[in-house]
PDB file of C-alpha atoms in Angstrom:
ATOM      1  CA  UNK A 261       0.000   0.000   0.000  1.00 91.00           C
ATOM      2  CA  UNK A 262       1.492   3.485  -0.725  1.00 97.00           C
ATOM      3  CA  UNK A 263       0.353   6.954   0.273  1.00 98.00           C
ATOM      4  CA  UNK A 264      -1.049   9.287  -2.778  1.00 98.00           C
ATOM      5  CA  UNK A 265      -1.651  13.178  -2.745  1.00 98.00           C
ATOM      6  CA  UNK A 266      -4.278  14.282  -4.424  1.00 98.00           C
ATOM      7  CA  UNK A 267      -3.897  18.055  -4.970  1.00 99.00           C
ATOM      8  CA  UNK A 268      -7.486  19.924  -5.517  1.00 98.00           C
ATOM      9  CA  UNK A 269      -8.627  23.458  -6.073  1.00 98.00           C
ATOM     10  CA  UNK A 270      -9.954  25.522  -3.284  1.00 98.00           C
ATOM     11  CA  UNK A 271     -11.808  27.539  -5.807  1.00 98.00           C
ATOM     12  CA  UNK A 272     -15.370  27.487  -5.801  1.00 98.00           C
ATOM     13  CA  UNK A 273     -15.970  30.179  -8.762  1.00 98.00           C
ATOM     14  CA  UNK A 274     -13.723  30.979 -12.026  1.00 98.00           C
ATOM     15  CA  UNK A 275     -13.309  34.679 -13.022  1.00 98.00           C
ATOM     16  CA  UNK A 276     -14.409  35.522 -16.537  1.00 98.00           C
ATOM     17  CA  UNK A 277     -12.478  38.133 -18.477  1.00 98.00           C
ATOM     18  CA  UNK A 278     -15.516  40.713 -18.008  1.00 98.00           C
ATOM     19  CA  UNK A 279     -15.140  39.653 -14.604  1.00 98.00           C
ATOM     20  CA  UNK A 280     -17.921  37.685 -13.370  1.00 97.00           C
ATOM     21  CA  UNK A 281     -17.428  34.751 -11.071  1.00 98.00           C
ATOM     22  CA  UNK A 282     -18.490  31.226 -13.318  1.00 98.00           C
ATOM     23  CA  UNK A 283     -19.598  28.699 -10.234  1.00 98.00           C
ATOM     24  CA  UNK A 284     -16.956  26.388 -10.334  1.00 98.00           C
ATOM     25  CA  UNK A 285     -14.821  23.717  -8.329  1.00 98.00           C
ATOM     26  CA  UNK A 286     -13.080  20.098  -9.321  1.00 98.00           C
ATOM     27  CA  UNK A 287     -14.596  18.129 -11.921  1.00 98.00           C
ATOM     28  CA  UNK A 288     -16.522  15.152 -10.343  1.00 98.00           C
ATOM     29  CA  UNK A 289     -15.287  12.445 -12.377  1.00 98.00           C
ATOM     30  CA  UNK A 290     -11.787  13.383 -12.290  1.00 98.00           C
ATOM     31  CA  UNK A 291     -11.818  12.881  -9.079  1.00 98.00           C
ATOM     32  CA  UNK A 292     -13.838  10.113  -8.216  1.00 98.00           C
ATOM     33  CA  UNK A 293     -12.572   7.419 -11.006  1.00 98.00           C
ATOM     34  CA  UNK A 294      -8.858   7.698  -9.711  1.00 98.00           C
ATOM     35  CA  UNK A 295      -9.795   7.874  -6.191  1.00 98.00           C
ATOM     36  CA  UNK A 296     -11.803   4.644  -6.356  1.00 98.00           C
ATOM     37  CA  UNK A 297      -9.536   3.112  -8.144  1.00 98.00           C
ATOM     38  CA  UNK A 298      -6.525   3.833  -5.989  1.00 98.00           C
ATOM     39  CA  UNK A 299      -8.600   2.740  -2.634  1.00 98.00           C
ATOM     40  CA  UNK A 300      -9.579  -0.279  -4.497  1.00 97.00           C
ATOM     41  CA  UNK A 301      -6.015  -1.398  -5.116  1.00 97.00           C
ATOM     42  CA  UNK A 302      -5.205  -0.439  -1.606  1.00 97.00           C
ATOM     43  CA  UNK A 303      -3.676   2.645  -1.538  1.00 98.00           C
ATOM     44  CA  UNK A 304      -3.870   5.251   0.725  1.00 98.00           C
ATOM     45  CA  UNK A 305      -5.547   8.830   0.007  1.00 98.00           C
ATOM     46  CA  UNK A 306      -4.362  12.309   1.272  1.00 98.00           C
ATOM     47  CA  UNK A 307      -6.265  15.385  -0.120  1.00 98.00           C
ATOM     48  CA  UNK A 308      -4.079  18.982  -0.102  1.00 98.00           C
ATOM     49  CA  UNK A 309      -5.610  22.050  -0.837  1.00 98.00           C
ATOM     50  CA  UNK A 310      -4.341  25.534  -0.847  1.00 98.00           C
ATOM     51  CA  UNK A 311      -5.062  26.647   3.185  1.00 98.00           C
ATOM     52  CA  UNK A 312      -7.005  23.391   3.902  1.00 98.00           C
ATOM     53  CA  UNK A 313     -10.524  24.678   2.569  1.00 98.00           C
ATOM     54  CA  UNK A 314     -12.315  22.012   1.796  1.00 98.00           C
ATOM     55  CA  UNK A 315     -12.551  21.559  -2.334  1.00 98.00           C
ATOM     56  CA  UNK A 316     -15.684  22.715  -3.916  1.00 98.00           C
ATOM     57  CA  UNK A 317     -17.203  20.381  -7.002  1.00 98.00           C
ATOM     58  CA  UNK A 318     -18.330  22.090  -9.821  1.00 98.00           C
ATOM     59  CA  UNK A 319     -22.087  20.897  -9.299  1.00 97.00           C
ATOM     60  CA  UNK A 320     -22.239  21.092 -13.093  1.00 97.00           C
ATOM     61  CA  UNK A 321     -19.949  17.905 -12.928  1.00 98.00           C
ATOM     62  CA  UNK A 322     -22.413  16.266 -10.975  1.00 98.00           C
ATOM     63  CA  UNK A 323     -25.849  16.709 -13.290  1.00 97.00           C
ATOM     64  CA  UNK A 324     -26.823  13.368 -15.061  1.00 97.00           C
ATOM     65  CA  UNK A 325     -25.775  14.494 -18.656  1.00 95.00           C
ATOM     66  CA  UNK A 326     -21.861  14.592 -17.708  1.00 95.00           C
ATOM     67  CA  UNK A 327     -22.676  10.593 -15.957  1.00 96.00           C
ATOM     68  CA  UNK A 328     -24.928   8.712 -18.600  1.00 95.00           C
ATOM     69  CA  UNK A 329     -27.451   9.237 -16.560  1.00 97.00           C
ATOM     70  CA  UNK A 330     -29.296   9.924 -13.242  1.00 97.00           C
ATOM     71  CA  UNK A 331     -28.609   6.451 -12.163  1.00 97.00           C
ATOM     72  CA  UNK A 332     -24.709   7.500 -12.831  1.00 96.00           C
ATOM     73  CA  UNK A 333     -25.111  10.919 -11.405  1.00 97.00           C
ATOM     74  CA  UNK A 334     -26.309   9.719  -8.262  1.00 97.00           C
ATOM     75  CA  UNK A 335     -23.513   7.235  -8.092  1.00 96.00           C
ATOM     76  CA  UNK A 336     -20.566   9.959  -8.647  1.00 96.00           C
ATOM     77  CA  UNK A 337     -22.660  12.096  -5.736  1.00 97.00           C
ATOM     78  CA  UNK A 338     -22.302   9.159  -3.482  1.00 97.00           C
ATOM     79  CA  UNK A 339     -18.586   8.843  -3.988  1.00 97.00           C
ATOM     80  CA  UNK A 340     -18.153  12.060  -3.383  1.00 97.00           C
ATOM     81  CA  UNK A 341     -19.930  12.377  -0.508  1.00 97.00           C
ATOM     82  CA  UNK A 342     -18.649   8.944   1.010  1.00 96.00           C
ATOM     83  CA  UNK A 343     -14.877  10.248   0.464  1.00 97.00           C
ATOM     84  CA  UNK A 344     -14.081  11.279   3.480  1.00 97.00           C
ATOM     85  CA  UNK A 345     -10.564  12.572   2.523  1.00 98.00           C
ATOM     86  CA  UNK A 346     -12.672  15.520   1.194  1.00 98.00           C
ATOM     87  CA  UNK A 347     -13.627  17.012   4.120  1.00 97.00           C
ATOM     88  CA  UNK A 348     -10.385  16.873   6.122  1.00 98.00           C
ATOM     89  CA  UNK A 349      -7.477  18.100   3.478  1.00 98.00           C
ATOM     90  CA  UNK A 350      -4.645  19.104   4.921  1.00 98.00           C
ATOM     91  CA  UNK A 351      -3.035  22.782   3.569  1.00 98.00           C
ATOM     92  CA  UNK A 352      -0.388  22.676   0.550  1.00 98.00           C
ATOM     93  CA  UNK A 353       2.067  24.461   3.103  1.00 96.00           C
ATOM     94  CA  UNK A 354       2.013  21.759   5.210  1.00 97.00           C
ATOM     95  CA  UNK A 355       3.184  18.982   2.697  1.00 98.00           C
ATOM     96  CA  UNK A 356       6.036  17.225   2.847  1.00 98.00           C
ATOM     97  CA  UNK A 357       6.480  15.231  -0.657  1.00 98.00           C
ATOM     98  CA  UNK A 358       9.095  12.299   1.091  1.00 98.00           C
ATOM     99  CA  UNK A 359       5.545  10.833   2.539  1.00 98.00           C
ATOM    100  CA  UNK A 360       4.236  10.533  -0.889  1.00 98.00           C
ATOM    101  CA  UNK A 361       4.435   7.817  -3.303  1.00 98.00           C
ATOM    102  CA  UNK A 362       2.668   9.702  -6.242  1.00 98.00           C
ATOM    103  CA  UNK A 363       0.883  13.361  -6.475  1.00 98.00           C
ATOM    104  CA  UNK A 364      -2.392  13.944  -8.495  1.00 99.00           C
ATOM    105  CA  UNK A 365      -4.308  16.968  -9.543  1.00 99.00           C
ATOM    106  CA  UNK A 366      -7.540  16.568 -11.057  1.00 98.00           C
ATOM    107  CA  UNK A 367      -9.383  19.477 -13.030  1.00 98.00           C
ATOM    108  CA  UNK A 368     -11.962  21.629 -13.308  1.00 98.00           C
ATOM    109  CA  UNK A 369     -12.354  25.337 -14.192  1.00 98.00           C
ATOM    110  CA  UNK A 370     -11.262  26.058 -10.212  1.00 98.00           C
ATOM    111  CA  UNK A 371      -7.547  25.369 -10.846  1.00 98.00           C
ATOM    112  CA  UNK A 372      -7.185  28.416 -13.554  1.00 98.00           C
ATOM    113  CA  UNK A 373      -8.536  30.697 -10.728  1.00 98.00           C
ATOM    114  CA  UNK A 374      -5.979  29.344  -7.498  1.00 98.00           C
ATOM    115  CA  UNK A 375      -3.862  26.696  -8.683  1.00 98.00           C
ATOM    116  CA  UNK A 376      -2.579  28.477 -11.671  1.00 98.00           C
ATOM    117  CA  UNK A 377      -1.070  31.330  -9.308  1.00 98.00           C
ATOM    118  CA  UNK A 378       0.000  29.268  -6.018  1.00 98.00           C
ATOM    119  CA  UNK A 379       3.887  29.619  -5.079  1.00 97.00           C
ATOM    120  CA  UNK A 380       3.118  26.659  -3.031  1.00 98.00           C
ATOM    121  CA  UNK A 381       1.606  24.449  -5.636  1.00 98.00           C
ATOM    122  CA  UNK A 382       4.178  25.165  -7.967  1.00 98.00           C
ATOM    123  CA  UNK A 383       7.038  24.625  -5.603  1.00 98.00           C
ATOM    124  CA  UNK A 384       5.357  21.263  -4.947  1.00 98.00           C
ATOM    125  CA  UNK A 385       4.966  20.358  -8.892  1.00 98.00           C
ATOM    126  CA  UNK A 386       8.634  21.128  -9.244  1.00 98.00           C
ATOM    127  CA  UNK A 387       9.599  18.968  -6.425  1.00 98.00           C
ATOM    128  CA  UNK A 388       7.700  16.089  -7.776  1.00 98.00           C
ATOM    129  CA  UNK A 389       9.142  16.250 -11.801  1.00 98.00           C
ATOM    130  CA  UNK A 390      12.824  16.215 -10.084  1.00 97.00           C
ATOM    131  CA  UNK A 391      12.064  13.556  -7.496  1.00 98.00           C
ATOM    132  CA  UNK A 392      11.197  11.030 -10.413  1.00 98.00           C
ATOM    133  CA  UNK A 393       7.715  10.141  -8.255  1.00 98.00           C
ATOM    134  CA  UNK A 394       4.843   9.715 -10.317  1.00 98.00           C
ATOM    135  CA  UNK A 395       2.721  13.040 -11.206  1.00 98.00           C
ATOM    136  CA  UNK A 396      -0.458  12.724 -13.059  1.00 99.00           C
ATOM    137  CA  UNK A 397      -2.729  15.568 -13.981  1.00 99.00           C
ATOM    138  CA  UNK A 398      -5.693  15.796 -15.946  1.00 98.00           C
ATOM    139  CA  UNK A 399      -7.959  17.934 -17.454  1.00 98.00           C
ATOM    140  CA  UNK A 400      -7.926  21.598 -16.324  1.00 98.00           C
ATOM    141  CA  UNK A 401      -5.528  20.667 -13.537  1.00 98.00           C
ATOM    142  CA  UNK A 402      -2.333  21.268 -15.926  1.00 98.00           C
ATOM    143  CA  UNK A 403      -3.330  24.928 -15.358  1.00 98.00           C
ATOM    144  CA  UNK A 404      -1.258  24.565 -11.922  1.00 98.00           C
ATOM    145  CA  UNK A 405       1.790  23.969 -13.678  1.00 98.00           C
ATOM    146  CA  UNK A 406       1.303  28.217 -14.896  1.00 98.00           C
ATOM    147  CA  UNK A 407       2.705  28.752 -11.155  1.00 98.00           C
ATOM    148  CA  UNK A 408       6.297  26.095 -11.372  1.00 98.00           C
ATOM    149  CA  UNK A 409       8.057  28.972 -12.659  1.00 98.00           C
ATOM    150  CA  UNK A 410      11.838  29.006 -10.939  1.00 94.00           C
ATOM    151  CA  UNK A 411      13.944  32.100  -9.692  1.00 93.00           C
ATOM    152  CA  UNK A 412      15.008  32.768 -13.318  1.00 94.00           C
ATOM    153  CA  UNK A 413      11.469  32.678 -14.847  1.00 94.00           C
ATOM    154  CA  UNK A 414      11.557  29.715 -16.506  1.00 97.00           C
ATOM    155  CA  UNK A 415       8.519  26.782 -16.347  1.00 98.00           C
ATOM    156  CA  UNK A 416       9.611  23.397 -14.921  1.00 98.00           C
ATOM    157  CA  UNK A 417       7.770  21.681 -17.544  1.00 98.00           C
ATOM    158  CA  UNK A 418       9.093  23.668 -20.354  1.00 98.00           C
ATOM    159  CA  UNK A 419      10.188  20.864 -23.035  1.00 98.00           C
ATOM    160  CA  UNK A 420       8.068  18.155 -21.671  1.00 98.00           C
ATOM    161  CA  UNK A 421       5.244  16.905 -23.936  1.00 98.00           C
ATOM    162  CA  UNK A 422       1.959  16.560 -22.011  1.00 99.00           C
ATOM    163  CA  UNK A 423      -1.572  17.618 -22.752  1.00 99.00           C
ATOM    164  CA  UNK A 424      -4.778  19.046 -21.207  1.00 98.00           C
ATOM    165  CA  UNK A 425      -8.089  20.442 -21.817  1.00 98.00           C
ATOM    166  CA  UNK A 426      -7.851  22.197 -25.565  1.00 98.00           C
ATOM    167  CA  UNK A 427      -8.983  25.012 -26.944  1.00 98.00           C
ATOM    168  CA  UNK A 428     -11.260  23.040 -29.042  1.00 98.00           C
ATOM    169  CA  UNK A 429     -13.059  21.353 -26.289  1.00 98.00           C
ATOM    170  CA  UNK A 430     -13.148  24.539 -24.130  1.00 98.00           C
ATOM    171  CA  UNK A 431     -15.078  26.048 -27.191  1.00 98.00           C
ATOM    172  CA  UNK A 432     -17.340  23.842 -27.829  1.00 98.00           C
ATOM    173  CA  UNK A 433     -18.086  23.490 -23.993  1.00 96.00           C
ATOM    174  CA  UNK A 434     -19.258  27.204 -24.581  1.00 96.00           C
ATOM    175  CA  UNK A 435     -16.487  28.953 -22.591  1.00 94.00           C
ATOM    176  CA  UNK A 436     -13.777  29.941 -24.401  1.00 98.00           C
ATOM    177  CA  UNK A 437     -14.513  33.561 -25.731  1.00 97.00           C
ATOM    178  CA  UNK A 438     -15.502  34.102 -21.768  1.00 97.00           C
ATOM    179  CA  UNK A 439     -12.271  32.867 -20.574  1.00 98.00           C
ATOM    180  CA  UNK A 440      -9.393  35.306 -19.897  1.00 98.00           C
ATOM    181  CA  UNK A 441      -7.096  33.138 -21.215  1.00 98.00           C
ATOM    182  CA  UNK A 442      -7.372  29.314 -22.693  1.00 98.00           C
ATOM    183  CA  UNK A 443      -5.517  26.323 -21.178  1.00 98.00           C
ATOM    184  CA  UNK A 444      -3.368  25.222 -24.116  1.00 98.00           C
ATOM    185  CA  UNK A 445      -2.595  28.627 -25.160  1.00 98.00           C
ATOM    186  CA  UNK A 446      -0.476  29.203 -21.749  1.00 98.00           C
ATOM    187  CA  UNK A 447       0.622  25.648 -21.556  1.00 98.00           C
ATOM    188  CA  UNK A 448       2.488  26.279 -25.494  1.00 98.00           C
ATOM    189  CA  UNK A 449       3.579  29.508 -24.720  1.00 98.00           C
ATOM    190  CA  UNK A 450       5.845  28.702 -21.549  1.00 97.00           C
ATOM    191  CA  UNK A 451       7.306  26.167 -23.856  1.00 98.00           C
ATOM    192  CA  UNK A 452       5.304  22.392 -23.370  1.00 98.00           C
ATOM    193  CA  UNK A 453       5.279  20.223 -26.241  1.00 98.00           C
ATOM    194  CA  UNK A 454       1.181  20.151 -26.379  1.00 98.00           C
ATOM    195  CA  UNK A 455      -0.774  16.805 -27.708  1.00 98.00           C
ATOM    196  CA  UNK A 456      -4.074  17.599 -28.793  1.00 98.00           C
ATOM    197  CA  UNK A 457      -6.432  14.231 -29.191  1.00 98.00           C
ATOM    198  CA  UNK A 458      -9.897  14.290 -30.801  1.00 98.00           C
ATOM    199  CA  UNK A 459     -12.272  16.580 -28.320  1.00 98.00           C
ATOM    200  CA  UNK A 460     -13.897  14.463 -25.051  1.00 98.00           C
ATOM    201  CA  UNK A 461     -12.027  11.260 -26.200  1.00 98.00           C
ATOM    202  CA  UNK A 462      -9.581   9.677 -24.027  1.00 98.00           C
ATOM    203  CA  UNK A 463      -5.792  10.827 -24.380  1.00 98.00           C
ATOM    204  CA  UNK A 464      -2.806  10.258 -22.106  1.00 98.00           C
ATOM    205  CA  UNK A 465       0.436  11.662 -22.873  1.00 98.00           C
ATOM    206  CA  UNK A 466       3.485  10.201 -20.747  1.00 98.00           C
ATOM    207  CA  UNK A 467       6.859  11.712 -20.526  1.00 98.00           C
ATOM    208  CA  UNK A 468       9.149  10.181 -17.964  1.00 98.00           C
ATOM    209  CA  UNK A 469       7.445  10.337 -14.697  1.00 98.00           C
ATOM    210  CA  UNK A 470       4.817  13.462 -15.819  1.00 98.00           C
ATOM    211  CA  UNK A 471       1.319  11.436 -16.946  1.00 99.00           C
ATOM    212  CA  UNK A 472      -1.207  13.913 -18.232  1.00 99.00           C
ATOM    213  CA  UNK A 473      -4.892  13.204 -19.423  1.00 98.00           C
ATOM    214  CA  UNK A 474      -6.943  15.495 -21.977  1.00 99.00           C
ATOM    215  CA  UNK A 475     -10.299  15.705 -20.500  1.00 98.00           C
ATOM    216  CA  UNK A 476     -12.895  13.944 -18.202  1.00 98.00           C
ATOM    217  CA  UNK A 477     -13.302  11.031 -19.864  1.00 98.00           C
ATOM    218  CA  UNK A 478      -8.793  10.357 -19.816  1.00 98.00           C
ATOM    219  CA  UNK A 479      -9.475   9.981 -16.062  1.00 98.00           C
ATOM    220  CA  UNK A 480      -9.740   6.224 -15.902  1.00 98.00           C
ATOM    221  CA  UNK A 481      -6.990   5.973 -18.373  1.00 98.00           C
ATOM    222  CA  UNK A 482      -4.734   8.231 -16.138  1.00 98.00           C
ATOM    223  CA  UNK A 483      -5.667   6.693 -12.835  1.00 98.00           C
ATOM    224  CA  UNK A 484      -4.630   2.956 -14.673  1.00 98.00           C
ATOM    225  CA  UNK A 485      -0.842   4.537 -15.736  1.00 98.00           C
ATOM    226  CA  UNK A 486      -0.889   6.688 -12.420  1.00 98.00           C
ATOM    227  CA  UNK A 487      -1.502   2.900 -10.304  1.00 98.00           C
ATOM    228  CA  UNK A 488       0.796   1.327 -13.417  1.00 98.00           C
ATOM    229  CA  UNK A 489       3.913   3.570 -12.682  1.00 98.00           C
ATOM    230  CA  UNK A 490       3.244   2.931  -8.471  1.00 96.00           C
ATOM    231  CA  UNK A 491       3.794  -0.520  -8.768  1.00 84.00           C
TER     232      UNK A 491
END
């Protein structure tokens, strides 16, 4: 058995360029698949978020059209709410990687809004690439790795190849001209080699000990390479 950290956003609304706050939080389902399947093989879950709050979902994530269903809706809701990790995360500050065999962020709109901009976060993210420990991210939850930017202003994850939720996806999800910035846009520009699958089908990109999914539906697919790479 091994001892994961699951990094989530504290943010419970997104800021729109005009301005207004988008309700927001982690993505159900990118949460819930890995989680369940890291407790069923075993492992051991510790949830981190930036001063403790406990993570919002997006309760859009939860509504039966993103879960085939109500049947499935109901299901993800009773993960969720039987996850006990949730309510008792400990703060970012307080992490100390050497207890960790593996880190995961999972998406959402909420990690443009905190993650994206937290010293601590990205301190963490660097910490993990150089230890060689497994880091998987998925979704919107590349967005934190905006804020692994070293003293000389250069990303950590410049050069790697990765991906995350695209510009195509975030404009067909209705969002994009809202947004004050788009996902892959800042993820090319501080110099990631960006992999762009078909939009909402499963894509994992792995580059040395960095596994990142596209979208909701790569959580599975991430949480099997995450466990994979664990051993």
């Amino acid at each position: 058995m091994a001892k994961l950290l699951f990094v989530l956003t504290g943010a419970d609304t997104w800021t729109l360029a005009d301005g207004t706050p988008h309700p927001t939080g982690f993505w159900a389902e990118e949460f819930a698949v890995p989680y369940e399947a890291a407790k069923a093989a075993g492992h051991e879950i510790v949830v981190a978020t930036p001063g403790g709050v406990v993570p919002p979902v997006d309760q859009g994530s939860l509504a039966p059209d993103f879960n085939g269903g109500q049947e499935g809706a109901d299901k993800r809701a009773a993960v969720l709410a039987a996850s006990t990790e949730l309510q008792h995360p400990i703060k970012l500050s307080e992490v100390d990687l050497d207890d960790y065999a593996a880190v995961f962020y999972p998406g959402g709109h909420g990690p443009m809004e905190d993650l994206a901009v937290n010293a601590e976060s990205g301190e963490l993210l660097t910490a993990a690439l150089h230890s060689g420990k497994p880091l998987a991210i998925v979704c919107h939850g590349p967005a934190a790795l905006l804020a692994a930017v070293g003293p000389d202003g250069a990303n950590a994850f410049a050069g790697y190849t990765l991906t995350g939720f695209t510009n195509v996806e975030e404009q067909q999800a209705g969002l994009a001209d809202q947004a004050k910035w788009l996902l892959q846009d800042r993820l090319v520009e501080f110099g990631a080699d960006f992999q762009e699958g078909e939009p909402w089908a499963p894509k994992v990109v792995v580059d040395r000990n960095l596994i990142t999914g596209q979208n909701p539906a790569s959580s599975a697919a991430v949480a099997e390479e995450l466990l994979r790479a664990i051993g």
